[in-house]
Amino acid sequence: MNSKTTGRRNAEVPAPSSAQGELECGECEARSHCPGAGLSDEQLRGLHRITQSRGPYPPGQAIFRIEDCFGALFVIQKGTVKIETTSRDGTHLVDGFFFRGDMLGLEAIGDDRYRHDAVALEPTWICELPYDQLESLCSFVPRLQHRILLLAQKIRHTTHTIMHGRYLSAEQRVLQFLRMLCQKQIIQQRDNQGSLLIPMSKGDIASYLGLRPESLSRALSKLQEAGLIRNHGREIEFPDLIAIRRTICD
Amino acid sequence: MNSKTTGRRNAEVPAPSSAQGELECGECEARSHCPGAGLSDEQLRGLHRITQSRGPYPPGQAIFRIEDCFGALFVIQKGTVKIETTSRDGTHLVDGFFFRGDMLGLEAIGDDRYRHDAVALEPTWICELPYDQLESLCSFVPRLQHRILLLAQKIRHTTHTIMHGRYLSAEQRVLQFLRMLCQKQIIQQRDNQGSLLIPMSKGDIASYLGLRPESLSRALSKLQEAGLIRNHGREIEFPDLIAIRRTICD
DNA sequence: CGATCAATTGAGTGTGTTCAATGTCAGTGG
DNA sequence: CCACTGACATTGAACACACTCAATTGATCG
C-alpha cells in the first residue's frame, strides 16, 4: 500500500481510465521481477520507450479477452489477475492466477490471438510491453532475450503442478495452493503464524484446483477441524505454518 | 551420480554414436518441422554447424536423465520418446510423449538441469542442438528466435489439454489421446478406417492420462463394446474414424 | 427490508480406485 | 517341444472420494 491510505483497503475504486492512475517505475511493486531489472541504463531506456503503464483496473474488468488480437505482454505492477476460458456450455474454467511481478500473456506467444480472458481480481496496475517491439529489442539485448526464455519456467511449473495435482486429494490440493500463495509472498507471515486475504473467490480457487465449490468448502472445513487453518470468508489464518509445511511434504 | 566433463551425454551406456547409425538431414523424417526449415542457405549452415545427429537409441535407453545438466535441445528425427518423473515412493509419472519432429528439452529452458527422464520407446534418432549456441544464433537470425518462441505453443497446448482433461471421463480421455495420435500422423489412415501400432505401453498411456492401468483397460473395453475401436495388444484399429471424431466433439 | 449471489452443509449417487485373480505373450532353459 | 518365468494386460468385486442435487446460512447491495 503505497498510497496515503494507511492500512485501510480502498473498497471503492476511482474511475478506471483516469490518466493520473498509472504507476511510475519508481512506485512499481514489481521492480525486482521486471524484465528490465539489471539492464544497463541505455538498454533500460530502450525497454522503457516501448512500455506503457496502465491502471487501475477495477475488480472484474478485463485486461484482455479471448479472441482479442495478441499484441503485448503485461507485467503486473500491483494487484491480482485470473485467466480463464469459457466452455461451450458457458462454464468458466480458471487456468491460472497472476500476482505482482508476474508476466501475463506468455500463453499467447506464437498465436495471433489471446486464448484466455484476463480479469483483474482487485484494483490492478499493469505495464504493457508490445510484443513485436520486445522481440526486436531482444535481438540487441541478449540478456533480455534470455530473460524472456526463462519465463518458460513459469509455464513448466504450472504444468508440473497440474499433472501431479491430479493424484492429490482435495485437501492436499488446497494445501498445495495455499503454499503457492505463501511462496508468492501474498501471505503475511509473523513468527509461526500467518494470515491471508485471498483476492479470488472460492469458486475461482475450486475451478483452478479442478474441484467443485462444494468439495473445496468441505476440504477447507476438514482442514479447519484439523486445526491447520482458520477459514473466515476471504480471510484465511494459519495458526501453525510449520505444521502446514510438514503436512504438504509428508 | 555422473561426472561429466565434456558436452557429451552421460549414461553408463555411451550415447549411440556409431558413425553409421546417425541420420543425415537428407534422410531425416522431421525436415518439415525442423527449426532450420525455411532459413537461408547461410543461416542453415550456421545452424548445421552447431547440431549433432545421434542414434539409434534402443527402446528403454535414456536420451537424458533427470538432474543431468541442461545443455541442449533435441529434435526427434525418427522414433518416439516419453518424458517421465519419479515420485519419492518410486512411482513413475509420464508427463508427455514426443514424436517425429517434436522438440525435446524445452521444459528445461531456464533451468540448469533437466527435470525429466527422456526415454526412447522405439529405435529413435535425434538431432542435438546445444542450447547456448542456439540462443546466441537466435540474436543473428530473428526468424529462428521467433521459431523458438513459437514452441511455447506446444507447452501451452499441453497445459490446456491437461487442465480440461480433468473434467473428462476415462473414455473421453482415451479418445482424446487417440485423436492426438491421429493428428501426430502416427495413425495410418485409409478411407474411413485406420490402425495404429502404439509405441508406448498401456501403463504409460494410463499414467499420462491420469488413470490407473485397470481403468484404462476398462475404458478401452467399453470403447470396443461400443464398436469405436478394436483393441489387440499394441495394435488398435479404428473401424470408423468419422464416428470417433463425432464422439470426441459432441 | 427483500433480492441476489457466494459459501456452507447434508444426503445420496457414481466413477475411478484398490485389491486380487486370471489371462496373454515373449523369452529362457530343461 | 513344453514347462517355467516375469512383465503386461484384462476382468471382477468392494470401497472411497468427489460429484450432484437440494436446502440453509451469510454477506453485500440497492
Short mmCIF file of N, CA and C in Angstrom, two decimals, chain A residues 19-183:
data_model
loop_
_atom_site.label_atom_id
_atom_site.label_comp_id
_atom_site.label_asym_id
_atom_site.label_seq_id
_atom_site.Cartn_x
_atom_site.Cartn_y
_atom_site.Cartn_z
N ALA A 19 -6.27 9.30 -16.14
CA ALA A 19 -4.90 9.29 -16.64
C ALA A 19 -3.89 9.37 -15.51
N GLN A 20 -4.33 9.83 -14.35
CA GLN A 20 -3.38 10.02 -13.28
C GLN A 20 -3.21 8.77 -12.44
N GLY A 21 -3.88 7.67 -12.82
CA GLY A 21 -3.82 6.48 -12.00
C GLY A 21 -2.59 5.62 -12.25
N GLU A 22 -1.91 5.86 -13.36
CA GLU A 22 -0.83 4.95 -13.72
C GLU A 22 0.34 5.03 -12.74
N LEU A 23 1.08 3.93 -12.70
CA LEU A 23 2.21 3.85 -11.79
C LEU A 23 3.51 4.13 -12.53
N GLU A 24 4.37 4.97 -11.93
CA GLU A 24 5.72 5.16 -12.45
C GLU A 24 6.56 3.95 -12.05
N CYS A 25 7.66 3.74 -12.79
CA CYS A 25 8.56 2.65 -12.42
C CYS A 25 8.99 2.77 -10.96
N GLY A 26 9.16 4.02 -10.52
CA GLY A 26 9.65 4.22 -9.18
C GLY A 26 8.71 3.73 -8.10
N GLU A 27 7.41 3.70 -8.42
CA GLU A 27 6.46 3.26 -7.41
C GLU A 27 5.89 1.88 -7.75
N CYS A 28 6.52 1.21 -8.72
CA CYS A 28 6.06 -0.12 -9.13
C CYS A 28 6.51 -1.16 -8.11
N GLU A 29 5.58 -2.03 -7.72
CA GLU A 29 5.92 -3.03 -6.71
C GLU A 29 6.58 -4.26 -7.32
N ALA A 30 6.72 -4.23 -8.63
CA ALA A 30 7.25 -5.41 -9.32
C ALA A 30 8.69 -5.18 -9.79
N ARG A 31 9.32 -4.13 -9.32
CA ARG A 31 10.63 -3.77 -9.86
C ARG A 31 11.60 -4.95 -9.89
N SER A 32 11.63 -5.68 -8.79
CA SER A 32 12.64 -6.75 -8.72
C SER A 32 12.36 -7.86 -9.71
N HIS A 33 11.13 -7.98 -10.17
CA HIS A 33 10.80 -9.04 -11.12
C HIS A 33 10.73 -8.53 -12.55
N CYS A 34 10.96 -7.26 -12.75
CA CYS A 34 10.78 -6.65 -14.06
C CYS A 34 11.80 -7.21 -15.06
N PRO A 35 11.37 -7.41 -16.32
CA PRO A 35 12.33 -7.85 -17.35
C PRO A 35 13.48 -6.88 -17.48
N GLY A 36 13.27 -5.66 -17.08
CA GLY A 36 14.30 -4.66 -17.24
C GLY A 36 15.32 -4.64 -16.11
N ALA A 37 15.04 -5.37 -15.04
CA ALA A 37 15.93 -5.33 -13.88
C ALA A 37 17.33 -5.79 -14.27
N GLY A 38 18.31 -5.00 -13.94
CA GLY A 38 19.68 -5.40 -14.18
C GLY A 38 20.24 -4.98 -15.52
N LEU A 39 19.39 -4.40 -16.36
CA LEU A 39 19.89 -3.94 -17.66
C LEU A 39 20.66 -2.63 -17.49
N SER A 40 21.47 -2.33 -18.49
CA SER A 40 22.20 -1.07 -18.46
C SER A 40 21.22 0.08 -18.64
N ASP A 41 21.69 1.27 -18.30
CA ASP A 41 20.81 2.42 -18.41
C ASP A 41 20.30 2.59 -19.83
N GLU A 42 21.20 2.39 -20.78
CA GLU A 42 20.80 2.58 -22.16
C GLU A 42 19.78 1.53 -22.58
N GLN A 43 20.05 0.27 -22.19
CA GLN A 43 19.11 -0.80 -22.52
C GLN A 43 17.77 -0.56 -21.87
N LEU A 44 17.83 -0.07 -20.64
CA LEU A 44 16.60 0.18 -19.90
C LEU A 44 15.78 1.26 -20.59
N ARG A 45 16.49 2.26 -21.13
CA ARG A 45 15.76 3.30 -21.86
C ARG A 45 15.06 2.71 -23.07
N GLY A 46 15.73 1.78 -23.74
CA GLY A 46 15.11 1.13 -24.89
C GLY A 46 13.85 0.39 -24.50
N LEU A 47 13.93 -0.30 -23.39
CA LEU A 47 12.76 -1.03 -22.90
C LEU A 47 11.66 -0.07 -22.46
N HIS A 48 12.12 0.99 -21.81
CA HIS A 48 11.16 1.94 -21.26
C HIS A 48 10.38 2.63 -22.36
N ARG A 49 11.06 2.84 -23.50
CA ARG A 49 10.41 3.54 -24.61
C ARG A 49 9.20 2.78 -25.13
N ILE A 50 9.23 1.46 -25.04
CA ILE A 50 8.16 0.67 -25.65
C ILE A 50 7.09 0.28 -24.64
N THR A 51 7.31 0.61 -23.37
CA THR A 51 6.33 0.19 -22.37
C THR A 51 5.31 1.29 -22.09
N GLN A 52 4.19 0.86 -21.54
CA GLN A 52 3.10 1.78 -21.24
C GLN A 52 2.41 1.30 -19.97
N SER A 53 2.38 2.12 -18.98
CA SER A 53 1.74 1.74 -17.72
C SER A 53 0.25 2.03 -17.79
N ARG A 54 -0.54 1.12 -17.23
CA ARG A 54 -2.00 1.27 -17.26
C ARG A 54 -2.60 0.89 -15.91
N GLY A 55 -3.71 1.54 -15.62
CA GLY A 55 -4.41 1.17 -14.41
C GLY A 55 -5.03 2.38 -13.75
N PRO A 56 -5.76 2.17 -12.68
CA PRO A 56 -6.08 0.85 -12.15
C PRO A 56 -7.26 0.19 -12.87
N TYR A 57 -7.17 -1.12 -13.01
CA TYR A 57 -8.31 -1.90 -13.47
C TYR A 57 -9.13 -2.30 -12.24
N PRO A 58 -10.40 -1.97 -12.20
CA PRO A 58 -11.21 -2.38 -11.05
C PRO A 58 -11.50 -3.87 -11.10
N PRO A 59 -11.83 -4.48 -9.97
CA PRO A 59 -12.14 -5.92 -9.93
C PRO A 59 -13.21 -6.27 -10.96
N GLY A 60 -12.97 -7.31 -11.72
CA GLY A 60 -13.94 -7.76 -12.70
C GLY A 60 -13.66 -7.24 -14.10
N GLN A 61 -12.81 -6.22 -14.21
CA GLN A 61 -12.54 -5.68 -15.53
C GLN A 61 -11.46 -6.50 -16.25
N ALA A 62 -11.67 -6.67 -17.56
CA ALA A 62 -10.74 -7.49 -18.33
C ALA A 62 -9.55 -6.67 -18.80
N ILE A 63 -8.37 -7.27 -18.73
CA ILE A 63 -7.16 -6.66 -19.29
C ILE A 63 -7.07 -7.03 -20.76
N PHE A 64 -7.35 -8.28 -21.07
CA PHE A 64 -7.63 -8.66 -22.45
C PHE A 64 -8.65 -9.78 -22.43
N ARG A 65 -9.29 -9.98 -23.58
CA ARG A 65 -10.31 -11.02 -23.66
C ARG A 65 -9.91 -12.05 -24.69
N ILE A 66 -10.47 -13.22 -24.54
CA ILE A 66 -10.21 -14.28 -25.51
C ILE A 66 -10.61 -13.77 -26.89
N GLU A 67 -9.79 -14.12 -27.86
CA GLU A 67 -10.02 -13.71 -29.25
C GLU A 67 -9.58 -12.28 -29.53
N ASP A 68 -9.18 -11.53 -28.51
CA ASP A 68 -8.51 -10.26 -28.79
C ASP A 68 -7.22 -10.54 -29.53
N CYS A 69 -6.83 -9.64 -30.42
CA CYS A 69 -5.57 -9.82 -31.12
C CYS A 69 -4.41 -9.73 -30.13
N PHE A 70 -3.51 -10.70 -30.27
CA PHE A 70 -2.34 -10.71 -29.39
C PHE A 70 -1.38 -9.63 -29.84
N GLY A 71 -1.02 -8.76 -28.91
CA GLY A 71 -0.10 -7.71 -29.29
C GLY A 71 0.90 -7.33 -28.22
N ALA A 72 0.66 -7.79 -27.00
CA ALA A 72 1.53 -7.32 -25.94
C ALA A 72 1.57 -8.32 -24.78
N LEU A 73 2.67 -8.26 -24.06
CA LEU A 73 2.76 -8.92 -22.76
C LEU A 73 2.51 -7.88 -21.68
N PHE A 74 2.17 -8.34 -20.51
CA PHE A 74 1.87 -7.41 -19.42
C PHE A 74 2.57 -7.87 -18.15
N VAL A 75 3.20 -6.93 -17.50
CA VAL A 75 3.75 -7.20 -16.17
C VAL A 75 2.80 -6.60 -15.15
N ILE A 76 2.46 -7.38 -14.15
CA ILE A 76 1.56 -6.87 -13.12
C ILE A 76 2.37 -6.06 -12.11
N GLN A 77 2.08 -4.79 -12.03
CA GLN A 77 2.80 -3.91 -11.11
C GLN A 77 2.23 -4.03 -9.70
N LYS A 78 0.93 -4.25 -9.67
CA LYS A 78 0.25 -4.26 -8.37
C LYS A 78 -1.13 -4.86 -8.62
N GLY A 79 -1.53 -5.82 -7.81
CA GLY A 79 -2.85 -6.41 -7.97
C GLY A 79 -2.78 -7.90 -8.27
N THR A 80 -3.91 -8.45 -8.66
CA THR A 80 -4.02 -9.87 -8.96
C THR A 80 -4.94 -10.06 -10.17
N VAL A 81 -4.59 -11.03 -10.99
CA VAL A 81 -5.35 -11.30 -12.21
C VAL A 81 -5.59 -12.79 -12.33
N LYS A 82 -6.77 -13.16 -12.81
CA LYS A 82 -7.00 -14.56 -13.16
C LYS A 82 -7.14 -14.67 -14.66
N ILE A 83 -6.74 -15.80 -15.21
CA ILE A 83 -7.04 -16.07 -16.61
C ILE A 83 -8.00 -17.24 -16.64
N GLU A 84 -8.97 -17.16 -17.54
CA GLU A 84 -9.97 -18.21 -17.59
C GLU A 84 -10.47 -18.39 -19.00
N THR A 85 -11.00 -19.57 -19.26
CA THR A 85 -11.64 -19.86 -20.53
C THR A 85 -13.10 -20.21 -20.25
N THR A 86 -13.91 -20.13 -21.27
CA THR A 86 -15.32 -20.45 -21.14
C THR A 86 -15.65 -21.60 -22.07
N SER A 87 -16.21 -22.65 -21.50
CA SER A 87 -16.57 -23.81 -22.31
C SER A 87 -17.79 -23.48 -23.15
N ARG A 88 -18.06 -24.39 -24.06
CA ARG A 88 -19.19 -24.21 -24.96
C ARG A 88 -20.48 -24.04 -24.16
N ASP A 89 -20.58 -24.76 -23.04
CA ASP A 89 -21.81 -24.72 -22.25
C ASP A 89 -21.84 -23.52 -21.30
N GLY A 90 -20.85 -22.64 -21.40
CA GLY A 90 -20.87 -21.44 -20.59
C GLY A 90 -20.13 -21.57 -19.27
N THR A 91 -19.59 -22.74 -19.00
CA THR A 91 -18.85 -22.92 -17.76
C THR A 91 -17.52 -22.17 -17.80
N HIS A 92 -17.23 -21.46 -16.73
CA HIS A 92 -15.94 -20.81 -16.62
C HIS A 92 -14.92 -21.80 -16.06
N LEU A 93 -13.71 -21.74 -16.61
CA LEU A 93 -12.64 -22.61 -16.12
C LEU A 93 -11.41 -21.75 -15.88
N VAL A 94 -11.02 -21.65 -14.63
CA VAL A 94 -9.88 -20.81 -14.28
C VAL A 94 -8.59 -21.55 -14.55
N ASP A 95 -7.73 -20.96 -15.38
CA ASP A 95 -6.49 -21.62 -15.78
C ASP A 95 -5.29 -21.14 -14.99
N GLY A 96 -5.42 -20.03 -14.31
CA GLY A 96 -4.27 -19.58 -13.55
C GLY A 96 -4.50 -18.25 -12.87
N PHE A 97 -3.65 -17.99 -11.88
CA PHE A 97 -3.67 -16.71 -11.19
C PHE A 97 -2.32 -16.04 -11.37
N PHE A 98 -2.33 -14.73 -11.48
CA PHE A 98 -1.09 -13.98 -11.66
C PHE A 98 -1.03 -12.87 -10.64
N PHE A 99 0.15 -12.76 -10.03
CA PHE A 99 0.32 -11.81 -8.93
C PHE A 99 1.36 -10.76 -9.30
N ARG A 100 1.53 -9.83 -8.36
CA ARG A 100 2.52 -8.78 -8.54
C ARG A 100 3.86 -9.33 -9.04
N GLY A 101 4.31 -8.78 -10.15
CA GLY A 101 5.58 -9.19 -10.70
C GLY A 101 5.46 -10.27 -11.76
N ASP A 102 4.32 -10.91 -11.85
CA ASP A 102 4.15 -11.95 -12.87
C ASP A 102 3.95 -11.34 -14.24
N MET A 103 4.33 -12.11 -15.25
CA MET A 103 4.12 -11.66 -16.62
C MET A 103 2.93 -12.39 -17.22
N LEU A 104 2.12 -11.62 -17.90
CA LEU A 104 0.84 -12.09 -18.40
C LEU A 104 0.88 -12.07 -19.92
N GLY A 105 0.32 -13.07 -20.54
CA GLY A 105 0.21 -13.08 -21.99
C GLY A 105 1.19 -14.03 -22.67
N LEU A 106 2.11 -14.59 -21.89
CA LEU A 106 3.07 -15.52 -22.45
C LEU A 106 2.37 -16.70 -23.12
N GLU A 107 1.21 -17.06 -22.59
CA GLU A 107 0.49 -18.21 -23.12
C GLU A 107 0.06 -17.98 -24.56
N ALA A 108 0.06 -16.73 -24.98
CA ALA A 108 -0.44 -16.42 -26.32
C ALA A 108 0.69 -16.30 -27.35
N ILE A 109 1.94 -16.35 -26.89
CA ILE A 109 3.05 -16.21 -27.82
C ILE A 109 2.96 -17.30 -28.88
N GLY A 110 3.13 -16.91 -30.10
CA GLY A 110 3.04 -17.87 -31.18
C GLY A 110 1.64 -17.97 -31.74
N ASP A 111 0.74 -17.23 -31.18
CA ASP A 111 -0.63 -17.20 -31.66
C ASP A 111 -0.94 -15.76 -32.05
N ASP A 112 -1.96 -15.58 -32.83
CA ASP A 112 -2.29 -14.20 -33.18
C ASP A 112 -3.43 -13.66 -32.31
N ARG A 113 -3.93 -14.52 -31.43
CA ARG A 113 -4.97 -14.07 -30.52
C ARG A 113 -4.70 -14.60 -29.12
N TYR A 114 -5.22 -13.87 -28.14
CA TYR A 114 -5.14 -14.39 -26.78
C TYR A 114 -6.08 -15.58 -26.66
N ARG A 115 -5.76 -16.46 -25.81
CA ARG A 115 -6.57 -17.67 -25.67
C ARG A 115 -7.28 -17.74 -24.33
N HIS A 116 -7.22 -16.66 -23.59
CA HIS A 116 -7.91 -16.61 -22.31
C HIS A 116 -8.54 -15.23 -22.13
N ASP A 117 -9.46 -15.14 -21.22
CA ASP A 117 -9.82 -13.86 -20.65
C ASP A 117 -8.90 -13.61 -19.47
N ALA A 118 -8.41 -12.39 -19.36
CA ALA A 118 -7.60 -12.00 -18.20
C ALA A 118 -8.38 -10.95 -17.44
N VAL A 119 -8.71 -11.26 -16.22
CA VAL A 119 -9.62 -10.42 -15.44
C VAL A 119 -8.98 -10.02 -14.13
N ALA A 120 -9.02 -8.74 -13.83
CA ALA A 120 -8.49 -8.25 -12.56
C ALA A 120 -9.37 -8.73 -11.42
N LEU A 121 -8.74 -9.11 -10.32
CA LEU A 121 -9.48 -9.59 -9.16
C LEU A 121 -9.54 -8.54 -8.05
N GLU A 122 -8.62 -7.60 -8.12
CA GLU A 122 -8.62 -6.48 -7.19
C GLU A 122 -8.07 -5.30 -7.98
N PRO A 123 -8.12 -4.10 -7.45
CA PRO A 123 -7.59 -2.96 -8.21
C PRO A 123 -6.17 -3.26 -8.67
N THR A 124 -5.95 -3.22 -9.97
CA THR A 124 -4.71 -3.76 -10.53
C THR A 124 -4.07 -2.79 -11.52
N TRP A 125 -2.75 -2.63 -11.38
CA TRP A 125 -1.98 -1.82 -12.31
C TRP A 125 -1.04 -2.73 -13.10
N ILE A 126 -0.92 -2.45 -14.38
CA ILE A 126 -0.07 -3.28 -15.22
C ILE A 126 0.85 -2.42 -16.07
N CYS A 127 1.84 -3.07 -16.65
CA CYS A 127 2.77 -2.41 -17.53
C CYS A 127 2.75 -3.18 -18.85
N GLU A 128 2.43 -2.48 -19.93
CA GLU A 128 2.24 -3.16 -21.21
C GLU A 128 3.52 -3.14 -22.03
N LEU A 129 3.90 -4.30 -22.57
CA LEU A 129 5.09 -4.40 -23.41
C LEU A 129 4.69 -4.94 -24.78
N PRO A 130 4.62 -4.09 -25.79
CA PRO A 130 4.24 -4.56 -27.14
C PRO A 130 5.18 -5.68 -27.57
N TYR A 131 4.59 -6.79 -28.01
CA TYR A 131 5.42 -7.98 -28.17
C TYR A 131 6.38 -7.90 -29.33
N ASP A 132 5.93 -7.35 -30.47
CA ASP A 132 6.82 -7.33 -31.63
C ASP A 132 8.04 -6.47 -31.35
N GLN A 133 7.81 -5.35 -30.68
CA GLN A 133 8.94 -4.49 -30.34
C GLN A 133 9.85 -5.16 -29.32
N LEU A 134 9.21 -5.88 -28.41
CA LEU A 134 10.01 -6.58 -27.40
C LEU A 134 10.89 -7.63 -28.06
N GLU A 135 10.29 -8.33 -29.04
CA GLU A 135 11.06 -9.38 -29.70
C GLU A 135 12.20 -8.78 -30.51
N SER A 136 11.94 -7.63 -31.15
CA SER A 136 13.02 -6.96 -31.88
C SER A 136 14.12 -6.53 -30.93
N LEU A 137 13.70 -5.96 -29.84
CA LEU A 137 14.66 -5.47 -28.86
C LEU A 137 15.54 -6.61 -28.34
N CYS A 138 14.95 -7.80 -28.28
CA CYS A 138 15.69 -8.95 -27.77
C CYS A 138 16.94 -9.21 -28.59
N SER A 139 16.85 -8.97 -29.89
CA SER A 139 17.99 -9.25 -30.76
C SER A 139 19.20 -8.41 -30.37
N PHE A 140 18.94 -7.22 -29.83
CA PHE A 140 20.04 -6.34 -29.48
C PHE A 140 20.43 -6.48 -28.02
N VAL A 141 19.58 -7.10 -27.25
CA VAL A 141 19.85 -7.22 -25.82
C VAL A 141 19.71 -8.69 -25.42
N PRO A 142 20.78 -9.45 -25.64
CA PRO A 142 20.71 -10.90 -25.36
C PRO A 142 20.22 -11.21 -23.97
N ARG A 143 20.60 -10.37 -23.03
CA ARG A 143 20.20 -10.63 -21.66
C ARG A 143 18.67 -10.60 -21.53
N LEU A 144 18.07 -9.72 -22.31
CA LEU A 144 16.62 -9.60 -22.28
C LEU A 144 15.98 -10.85 -22.88
N GLN A 145 16.56 -11.28 -23.98
CA GLN A 145 16.04 -12.48 -24.63
C GLN A 145 16.11 -13.66 -23.67
N HIS A 146 17.24 -13.76 -23.03
CA HIS A 146 17.41 -14.85 -22.08
C HIS A 146 16.35 -14.79 -21.00
N ARG A 147 16.08 -13.59 -20.55
CA ARG A 147 15.08 -13.39 -19.51
C ARG A 147 13.71 -13.87 -19.96
N ILE A 148 13.38 -13.56 -21.21
CA ILE A 148 12.09 -13.97 -21.73
C ILE A 148 11.99 -15.49 -21.79
N LEU A 149 13.04 -16.09 -22.29
CA LEU A 149 13.00 -17.55 -22.40
C LEU A 149 12.91 -18.20 -21.02
N LEU A 150 13.49 -17.50 -20.07
CA LEU A 150 13.42 -18.02 -18.70
C LEU A 150 11.97 -18.20 -18.27
N LEU A 151 11.11 -17.42 -18.88
CA LEU A 151 9.74 -17.42 -18.42
C LEU A 151 9.03 -18.72 -18.78
N ALA A 152 9.71 -19.51 -19.60
CA ALA A 152 9.19 -20.85 -19.84
C ALA A 152 9.08 -21.59 -18.51
N GLN A 153 9.91 -21.18 -17.57
CA GLN A 153 9.87 -21.81 -16.25
C GLN A 153 8.48 -21.77 -15.65
N LYS A 154 7.89 -20.61 -15.75
CA LYS A 154 6.57 -20.42 -15.15
C LYS A 154 5.58 -21.43 -15.72
N ILE A 155 5.58 -21.53 -17.05
CA ILE A 155 4.65 -22.43 -17.70
C ILE A 155 4.94 -23.87 -17.29
N ARG A 156 6.22 -24.19 -17.29
CA ARG A 156 6.61 -25.55 -16.92
C ARG A 156 6.15 -25.87 -15.51
N HIS A 157 6.34 -24.92 -14.62
CA HIS A 157 5.95 -25.13 -13.24
C HIS A 157 4.45 -25.38 -13.14
N THR A 158 3.70 -24.60 -13.91
CA THR A 158 2.25 -24.78 -13.91
C THR A 158 1.89 -26.19 -14.35
N THR A 159 2.46 -26.60 -15.46
CA THR A 159 2.17 -27.93 -15.98
C THR A 159 2.48 -28.99 -14.94
N HIS A 160 3.66 -28.86 -14.34
CA HIS A 160 4.07 -29.84 -13.36
C HIS A 160 3.08 -29.91 -12.21
N THR A 161 2.68 -28.74 -11.75
CA THR A 161 1.75 -28.68 -10.63
C THR A 161 0.44 -29.36 -10.98
N ILE A 162 -0.07 -29.04 -12.16
CA ILE A 162 -1.34 -29.60 -12.57
C ILE A 162 -1.25 -31.12 -12.69
N MET A 163 -0.20 -31.59 -13.36
CA MET A 163 -0.11 -33.03 -13.62
C MET A 163 0.00 -33.83 -12.32
N HIS A 164 0.79 -33.31 -11.41
CA HIS A 164 0.94 -34.05 -10.16
C HIS A 164 -0.24 -33.81 -9.23
N GLY A 165 -0.91 -32.71 -9.43
CA GLY A 165 -2.07 -32.41 -8.62
C GLY A 165 -3.21 -33.39 -8.86
N ARG A 166 -3.20 -34.00 -10.04
CA ARG A 166 -4.28 -34.93 -10.35
C ARG A 166 -4.31 -36.10 -9.38
N TYR A 167 -3.17 -36.39 -8.80
CA TYR A 167 -3.09 -37.56 -7.93
C TYR A 167 -3.23 -37.18 -6.46
N LEU A 168 -3.55 -35.94 -6.21
CA LEU A 168 -3.70 -35.50 -4.83
C LEU A 168 -5.17 -35.41 -4.46
N SER A 169 -5.43 -35.60 -3.17
CA SER A 169 -6.79 -35.44 -2.68
C SER A 169 -7.16 -33.97 -2.66
N ALA A 170 -8.44 -33.71 -2.46
CA ALA A 170 -8.90 -32.33 -2.43
C ALA A 170 -8.15 -31.54 -1.36
N GLU A 171 -7.99 -32.13 -0.19
CA GLU A 171 -7.32 -31.40 0.90
C GLU A 171 -5.87 -31.11 0.55
N GLN A 172 -5.21 -32.08 -0.05
CA GLN A 172 -3.82 -31.87 -0.43
C GLN A 172 -3.69 -30.77 -1.47
N ARG A 173 -4.64 -30.74 -2.41
CA ARG A 173 -4.60 -29.69 -3.42
C ARG A 173 -4.75 -28.32 -2.79
N VAL A 174 -5.65 -28.23 -1.84
CA VAL A 174 -5.87 -26.94 -1.18
C VAL A 174 -4.61 -26.49 -0.46
N LEU A 175 -3.99 -27.41 0.27
CA LEU A 175 -2.77 -27.06 0.99
C LEU A 175 -1.68 -26.65 0.00
N GLN A 176 -1.61 -27.35 -1.10
CA GLN A 176 -0.62 -27.01 -2.12
C GLN A 176 -0.86 -25.59 -2.65
N PHE A 177 -2.12 -25.30 -2.84
CA PHE A 177 -2.48 -23.96 -3.33
C PHE A 177 -2.10 -22.89 -2.30
N LEU A 178 -2.36 -23.19 -1.07
CA LEU A 178 -2.04 -22.23 -0.01
C LEU A 178 -0.53 -22.02 0.07
N ARG A 179 0.21 -23.09 -0.12
CA ARG A 179 1.65 -22.93 -0.09
C ARG A 179 2.12 -22.07 -1.26
N MET A 180 1.46 -22.26 -2.40
CA MET A 180 1.79 -21.43 -3.56
C MET A 180 1.63 -19.96 -3.20
N LEU A 181 0.55 -19.67 -2.49
CA LEU A 181 0.32 -18.29 -2.07
C LEU A 181 1.43 -17.82 -1.12
N CYS A 182 1.87 -18.72 -0.27
CA CYS A 182 2.97 -18.38 0.63
C CYS A 182 4.19 -17.98 -0.18
N GLN A 183 4.52 -18.82 -1.16
CA GLN A 183 5.72 -18.57 -1.96
C GLN A 183 5.59 -17.28 -2.76
#
